Coordinates of C-alpha atoms in Angstrom, one line a residue:
A1 CA 160.5 201.8 110.2
T2 CA 161.1 201.9 106.5
E3 CA 163.7 204.7 106.8
D4 CA 165.7 203.1 109.5
K5 CA 167.9 201.5 106.8
K6 CA 171.0 202.5 108.1
H7 CA 171.1 199.6 110.4
I8 CA 171.3 196.4 107.5
D9 CA 173.4 196.0 104.8
L10 CA 170.7 196.1 102.0
S11 CA 173.4 193.9 99.6
S12 CA 173.1 191.2 102.4
E13 CA 169.2 190.9 102.7
P14 CA 167.4 188.6 99.7
M15 CA 164.0 189.4 100.5
I16 CA 162.1 192.4 102.6
L17 CA 159.0 192.3 103.8
V18 CA 156.9 195.8 103.6
C19 CA 153.9 196.5 105.5
A20 CA 152.3 199.5 104.1
V21 CA 148.5 198.9 104.4
G22 CA 146.5 202.1 106.0
L23 CA 149.3 204.6 105.1
S24 CA 148.2 208.2 103.9
E25 CA 149.0 209.5 100.5
A26 CA 152.2 211.4 101.7
T27 CA 153.4 208.3 103.8
A28 CA 152.7 205.7 100.9
D29 CA 154.8 208.0 98.7
D30 CA 158.0 208.2 101.3
V31 CA 157.7 204.4 101.9
A32 CA 157.6 204.0 97.9
K33 CA 161.1 205.8 97.6
E34 CA 162.5 203.5 100.3
V35 CA 161.2 200.5 98.4
A36 CA 163.2 201.6 95.3
I37 CA 166.0 202.1 97.3
Y38 CA 165.8 198.6 98.4
R39 CA 165.3 197.0 94.9
A40 CA 168.3 199.2 93.7
H41 CA 170.8 197.7 96.5
K42 CA 169.4 194.4 94.9
A43 CA 167.5 193.5 97.7
A44 CA 163.8 191.7 96.4
P45 CA 161.2 194.2 98.5
I46 CA 157.8 192.4 98.7
V47 CA 155.2 194.9 99.4
I48 CA 151.9 194.5 101.5
A49 CA 149.1 197.2 100.6
T50 CA 145.5 198.3 100.5
A51 CA 143.9 197.2 97.5
G52 CA 144.1 199.7 94.9
A53 CA 147.5 201.1 95.9
D54 CA 149.8 201.7 93.0
Q55 CA 152.3 203.7 94.7
Y56 CA 155.1 200.9 94.4
P57 CA 156.1 200.3 91.2
S58 CA 159.8 199.4 92.2
A59 CA 158.6 196.3 94.4
L60 CA 159.1 192.8 93.3
Q61 CA 155.7 191.9 93.9
V62 CA 152.8 193.5 95.8
I63 CA 150.6 191.9 97.7
T64 CA 146.9 193.5 98.4
V65 CA 144.3 193.2 101.1
P66 CA 140.9 194.7 101.9
S67 CA 140.8 198.3 103.4
V68 CA 138.9 198.3 106.6
H69 CA 140.0 200.8 108.9
P70 CA 143.5 202.9 109.3
S71 CA 143.5 201.8 112.9
L72 CA 142.9 198.0 111.7
D73 CA 144.7 197.7 108.7
F74 CA 147.7 196.7 110.5
V75 CA 145.8 193.0 111.1
L76 CA 145.3 191.9 107.8
A77 CA 148.9 192.8 107.0
A78 CA 150.3 190.5 110.4
M79 CA 147.9 187.9 108.5
V80 CA 149.7 187.9 105.5
G81 CA 152.9 187.5 107.3
H82 CA 151.9 184.8 108.9
L83 CA 150.6 182.9 105.9
F84 CA 153.9 183.5 104.3
G85 CA 155.7 182.4 107.5
Y86 CA 153.7 179.1 107.1
E87 CA 154.2 178.5 103.7
A88 CA 157.8 179.4 103.7
A89 CA 158.0 176.9 106.7
L90 CA 156.4 173.9 104.8
A91 CA 158.6 174.4 101.9
I92 CA 161.7 174.2 103.6
D93 CA 160.5 171.7 105.7
A94 CA 159.6 169.5 102.4
L95 CA 163.2 170.0 101.7
A96 CA 163.7 167.5 104.7
I97 CA 161.4 164.6 103.0
P98 CA 164.6 163.1 100.9
L99 CA 166.4 163.0 104.2
R100 CA 163.3 161.7 106.6
E101 CA 163.0 158.9 103.7
A102 CA 166.8 158.0 103.7
R103 CA 166.6 158.1 107.8
G104 CA 163.8 155.7 107.4
G105 CA 165.8 153.3 104.9
V106 CA 168.6 153.5 107.3
E107 CA 166.5 152.2 110.1
A108 CA 164.8 149.4 107.5
A109 CA 168.1 148.1 107.0
V110 CA 169.1 148.1 110.5
F111 CA 166.0 145.7 111.4
A112 CA 166.5 143.5 108.7
E113 CA 169.3 141.9 110.9
L114 CA 171.8 141.3 108.4
D115 CA 175.3 140.9 108.6
G116 CA 178.7 142.6 106.9
D117 CA 178.0 143.0 103.0
A118 CA 174.5 142.0 103.1
L119 CA 173.7 144.7 105.3
L120 CA 175.9 147.2 103.5
A121 CA 173.9 145.9 100.3
D122 CA 170.4 146.3 101.6
L123 CA 171.6 149.8 103.0
T124 CA 172.2 150.7 99.6
V125 CA 168.5 149.5 98.3
H126 CA 166.9 151.4 101.0
V127 CA 168.7 155.1 100.5
A128 CA 169.6 155.0 96.9
G129 CA 166.4 156.7 96.1
P130 CA 166.3 159.4 98.5
S131 CA 170.3 160.0 98.1
H132 CA 169.6 160.7 94.4
E133 CA 166.7 163.1 95.2
F134 CA 168.8 164.8 97.9
F135 CA 172.0 165.4 95.7
T136 CA 169.8 166.6 92.9
G137 CA 168.1 169.2 95.1
L138 CA 171.9 170.4 96.4
A139 CA 172.9 170.8 93.1
T140 CA 170.0 172.7 91.7
G141 CA 170.5 175.3 95.1
F142 CA 167.4 174.1 97.0
Y143 CA 169.2 173.6 100.3
D144 CA 171.3 177.1 99.9
G145 CA 170.5 179.3 102.8
Q146 CA 168.6 176.4 104.4
L147 CA 171.0 173.7 105.4
E148 CA 174.5 174.6 107.1
A149 CA 177.5 174.0 104.6
S150 CA 178.9 171.7 107.3
T151 CA 175.7 169.6 107.4
A152 CA 175.6 169.4 103.8
V153 CA 179.0 168.2 103.2
G154 CA 178.6 165.6 105.9
V155 CA 175.5 164.4 104.8
S156 CA 177.0 164.0 101.3
S157 CA 180.0 162.3 102.2
L158 CA 178.0 159.6 104.3
L159 CA 175.7 158.8 101.6
R160 CA 178.2 158.4 99.1
Y161 CA 179.4 155.7 101.4
A162 CA 176.2 154.4 101.7
T163 CA 175.3 154.2 98.3
G164 CA 178.5 152.6 97.5
A165 CA 180.1 155.3 95.7
L166 CA 182.9 155.2 97.9
P167 CA 184.7 152.1 99.4
L168 CA 184.4 151.8 103.6
E169 CA 188.1 151.6 102.9
L170 CA 188.8 155.4 102.7
Y171 CA 186.3 155.9 105.4
E172 CA 188.8 156.9 108.0
L173 CA 190.9 158.8 105.8
E174 CA 188.2 161.1 105.6
H175 CA 186.5 160.9 108.8
G176 CA 189.3 160.1 110.9
H177 CA 187.9 157.1 112.3
I178 CA 187.5 153.0 111.3
G179 CA 184.8 152.7 108.7
S180 CA 182.2 149.7 109.0
P181 CA 178.7 148.7 108.7
S182 CA 178.0 149.9 112.4
V183 CA 180.2 153.1 112.3
L184 CA 178.4 154.4 109.1
I185 CA 175.4 153.6 110.4
A186 CA 175.5 155.5 113.6
D187 CA 177.6 158.3 111.7
L188 CA 174.6 158.4 109.0
L189 CA 171.9 158.2 111.5
A190 CA 173.3 161.3 113.2
A191 CA 174.1 163.4 110.0
L192 CA 170.6 162.7 108.8
T193 CA 169.2 164.0 112.1
K194 CA 171.2 167.1 112.1
A195 CA 170.2 167.9 108.7
I196 CA 166.4 167.2 109.1
D197 CA 166.4 169.4 112.6
E198 CA 167.9 172.1 110.6
L199 CA 165.2 171.9 108.0
T200 CA 162.3 171.4 110.3
R201 CA 160.2 174.4 111.0
P202 CA 157.8 174.5 113.8
I203 CA 154.0 175.0 113.4
D204 CA 151.9 175.9 116.3
A205 CA 154.8 175.6 118.0
I206 CA 155.1 172.1 117.9
K207 CA 158.4 170.4 116.5
H208 CA 158.6 166.7 116.1
Q209 CA 162.0 165.6 117.6
A210 CA 164.4 163.3 115.6
K211 CA 164.4 159.8 116.4
T212 CA 167.9 158.0 116.4
V213 CA 168.1 154.3 116.2
T214 CA 170.8 152.6 117.7
V215 CA 169.7 149.1 118.4
G216 CA 171.7 146.4 116.7
I217 CA 173.9 148.8 115.0
S218 CA 177.1 147.3 116.1
R219 CA 176.0 143.7 115.8
T220 CA 178.0 143.1 112.7
E221 CA 181.6 144.1 113.9
D222 CA 180.7 142.2 117.4
T223 CA 180.5 139.1 115.0
Y224 CA 183.7 139.9 113.2
V225 CA 185.5 140.7 116.7
S226 CA 184.5 137.4 118.1
A227 CA 185.7 135.5 115.1
P228 CA 188.7 133.3 116.2
L229 CA 191.0 134.5 114.0
V230 CA 190.8 138.0 114.7
Q231 CA 190.5 137.3 118.5
E232 CA 194.3 135.7 117.4
V233 CA 195.2 139.0 116.3
L234 CA 194.2 141.0 119.0
A235 CA 195.9 138.4 121.6
A236 CA 199.1 138.9 119.5
G237 CA 199.0 142.7 120.5
A238 CA 197.4 144.3 117.6
S239 CA 195.2 147.5 118.1
R240 CA 191.4 147.3 117.2
D241 CA 191.0 150.7 116.3
R242 CA 194.0 149.9 113.7
L243 CA 192.0 146.8 112.1
G244 CA 189.8 147.8 109.2
Y245 CA 186.3 146.4 108.3
R246 CA 187.8 145.0 105.5
V247 CA 190.8 143.1 107.5
L248 CA 187.9 142.0 109.9
R249 CA 185.8 140.4 107.1
T250 CA 188.4 138.5 105.6
L251 CA 189.8 137.1 108.9
S252 CA 186.4 135.9 109.4
S253 CA 186.0 134.3 106.3
L254 CA 189.3 132.8 106.5
G255 CA 188.4 131.1 110.1
P256 CA 187.0 127.7 108.6
V257 CA 190.3 127.2 107.3
V258 CA 192.6 127.5 110.3
E259 CA 192.8 124.5 111.9
N260 CA 195.5 125.8 114.5
V261 CA 197.6 129.4 115.1
T262 CA 201.0 128.0 116.6
G263 CA 202.7 131.5 116.9
Y264 CA 203.2 135.3 115.9
T265 CA 205.4 138.0 115.0
R266 CA 204.2 141.3 115.2
Y267 CA 206.2 144.1 113.1
R268 CA 206.4 148.0 113.2
V269 CA 206.4 149.6 109.9
E270 CA 208.4 153.0 109.2
G271 CA 208.1 155.2 106.1
N272 CA 206.4 155.2 103.1
V273 CA 205.2 152.0 102.0
G274 CA 204.4 153.2 98.4
D275 CA 207.8 154.3 97.2
G276 CA 209.8 151.3 98.6
S277 CA 211.9 153.3 101.4
A278 CA 209.8 151.8 104.0
T279 CA 211.6 149.8 106.8
I280 CA 209.8 146.8 109.0
H281 CA 211.4 146.2 112.6
V282 CA 210.5 143.3 115.1
L283 CA 208.3 144.3 117.8
D284 CA 207.5 140.8 119.4
K285 CA 207.1 137.2 119.0
G286 CA 205.2 134.3 120.6
G287 CA 204.4 130.5 119.8
V288 CA 207.0 129.1 117.5
A289 CA 208.0 132.1 116.3
S290 CA 210.1 132.7 119.5
G291 CA 212.6 130.4 118.1
L292 CA 212.7 131.7 114.5
T293 CA 215.2 134.4 113.2
S294 CA 213.1 136.6 111.1
R295 CA 214.6 138.1 108.1
A296 CA 213.8 141.7 109.0
E297 CA 216.8 141.3 111.9
S298 CA 219.2 141.8 109.6
D299 CA 217.5 143.4 106.8
P300 CA 214.8 145.7 107.7
R301 CA 213.8 146.7 104.4
L302 CA 209.8 146.0 103.5
R303 CA 209.4 143.6 101.1
G304 CA 208.2 140.4 99.2
T305 CA 204.8 139.2 100.6
K306 CA 204.7 141.9 103.5
H307 CA 205.2 144.5 101.2
R308 CA 202.4 143.8 99.2
A309 CA 200.1 143.2 102.1
A310 CA 201.2 146.9 103.2
V311 CA 200.7 148.2 99.8
E312 CA 197.3 146.4 99.5
R313 CA 196.3 146.5 102.8
E314 CA 194.9 143.4 102.5
V315 CA 194.8 140.2 105.0
T316 CA 197.4 138.1 102.5
V317 CA 197.9 134.4 103.2
A318 CA 201.3 133.2 102.2
Q319 CA 203.6 129.9 102.1
G320 CA 207.5 130.6 103.1
G321 CA 209.7 129.8 100.1
H322 CA 212.4 128.3 102.5
D323 CA 210.2 126.7 105.1
G324 CA 207.1 126.2 103.5
R325 CA 205.3 127.4 106.8
S326 CA 201.7 129.0 106.3
V327 CA 201.5 132.3 107.5
V328 CA 198.6 135.0 107.5
L329 CA 199.8 138.9 107.2
V330 CA 197.5 141.2 109.0
P331 CA 198.1 145.0 108.0
E332 CA 197.6 147.4 110.6
V333 CA 196.4 150.8 109.4
K334 CA 196.3 154.3 111.7
G335 CA 194.5 157.1 109.2
A336 CA 196.1 156.8 105.8
Q337 CA 199.4 155.1 106.8
V338 CA 200.2 151.7 107.9
V339 CA 202.3 151.2 110.8
G340 CA 202.3 147.7 111.5
I341 CA 202.1 144.2 110.2
T342 CA 200.8 141.2 112.4
L343 CA 202.0 137.7 111.3
L344 CA 200.2 134.8 112.4
H345 CA 201.8 131.3 112.1
V346 CA 199.0 129.0 111.4
E347 CA 198.5 125.5 110.4
L348 CA 195.7 125.2 107.4
H349 CA 192.9 122.1 106.8
T350 CA 194.3 120.5 103.7
R351 CA 191.3 120.1 102.1
L352 CA 187.3 121.6 102.6
D353 CA 184.1 120.6 101.7
P354 CA 183.2 122.4 98.1
G355 CA 180.8 124.5 100.3
L356 CA 183.0 126.2 103.1
A357 CA 186.0 126.3 100.3
R358 CA 183.6 128.5 98.4
E359 CA 182.9 130.6 101.4
V360 CA 186.5 130.7 102.4
L361 CA 187.3 132.2 98.9
T362 CA 184.4 134.2 98.5
G363 CA 185.3 136.2 101.5
Y364 CA 189.3 136.3 100.7
R365 CA 190.1 138.7 98.3
G366 CA 187.3 137.9 96.2
R367 CA 189.3 134.7 94.7
Y368 CA 186.1 132.4 93.9
S369 CA 184.6 135.2 91.6
A370 CA 188.2 135.4 89.9
L371 CA 188.7 131.7 89.6
V372 CA 185.4 131.3 88.1
D373 CA 186.1 134.0 85.5
A374 CA 189.3 132.4 84.7
V375 CA 187.7 128.9 84.4
T376 CA 184.7 129.9 82.4
E377 CA 187.1 131.7 79.6
T378 CA 187.8 127.9 78.3
E379 CA 185.3 125.7 80.0
P380 CA 181.3 125.8 79.5
I381 CA 180.8 125.7 83.5
F382 CA 182.6 126.0 86.8
R383 CA 182.1 122.6 89.3
D384 CA 182.5 123.5 92.5
E385 CA 182.4 120.0 93.8
L386 CA 186.7 120.0 92.6
L387 CA 187.0 122.8 95.2
A388 CA 187.4 119.7 97.6
E389 CA 190.1 118.1 95.3
V390 CA 192.6 121.2 95.2
P391 CA 194.6 121.7 98.6
M392 CA 193.6 124.9 100.3
I393 CA 197.0 126.2 100.7
E394 CA 196.9 126.2 96.8
L395 CA 193.5 127.4 96.5
L396 CA 194.7 130.5 98.7
V397 CA 198.0 131.4 97.2
L398 CA 198.5 130.2 94.0
P399 CA 197.6 132.6 90.5
V400 CA 194.0 131.7 89.5
R401 CA 195.6 131.2 86.0
V402 CA 197.3 128.1 87.3
L403 CA 194.4 126.8 89.5
A404 CA 192.3 127.2 86.5
E405 CA 194.3 123.9 85.2
H406 CA 192.5 121.9 87.7
W407 CA 189.2 122.4 85.7
Q408 CA 190.4 122.0 82.5
T409 CA 188.7 118.9 80.6
P410 CA 191.6 116.8 79.3

């Protein structure tokens, strides 16, 4: 009943449909007063009235229907309500179109059978357009009142990673678990499905159930985790959930240059690595490292190459300044904090074929592109064949400016 407004907070009702067909003059006047009260409380009253009725000047909109019989006029009012509900459902459901397109793009990227960075690049191509449309609608308020705030925030965050606006290295800090292509795809599919469900409106009592694709999304990590160098790190005692996607990818890329792993040392890192107060403590040793004395045993300060690896959170190849040993430093991260370092003692191939050398340098800290840039500042072209003439340890550890001298024309 229009008078029973004491049970509602008028200021919180954005729109009120008032069925006012087939009313007598006196009743219509009473309803008109209630409509004016609705409007005064910032509500948006929409009145459904018999054609010719002019008693509702305060209505935001008057929808008229033909007069049939006072006992049957409500039927036409109900039909207006049905049509309004139908059009509103279509309008709300249409908001899910960009999200459905994004989910289709994610599925297409999954079934493209790509790995690693190629998978992320393909994912970005597929979701860029729908993401832009979704963010535009979000900024203009189209999703207000239709999409839960937590859902909108979740989808927005994941789409930023999917489009490359945010690096996967930040994923754990925001979402609480290690970021990788398969994790991103699984989380994004779940978030998109949830958002689509919230926006999907049933018509004729049929609601299409969302489909989630999970086939093949863990293929990339399985490939990286099975890489020999990653297996060596895990065998040394490092926890899988503390090795980020970038670490796995870099270790996999270094595989061709590592001839043998001869030992390991695992360290615990305490304190803040960023302010110089962090310390490092030996947890375990194995192989050739068992007979070696670590500097951390007498001086626990985190410094030198280990400090750089911890600060940058990057796999780092280094050569001992005193003994010339080649090592691979692998930072272990929990949340936003570096909590450990696994050091592998390795024997490297002296040289590699140009193709393999380029592959290794491309996957290791972007060394290949940095070297090409340094060389082409003074030389017309970069000759890949010269990669086979430079020892791999030099290609991995020397500053690129020094390496560029090998390409300088006499």
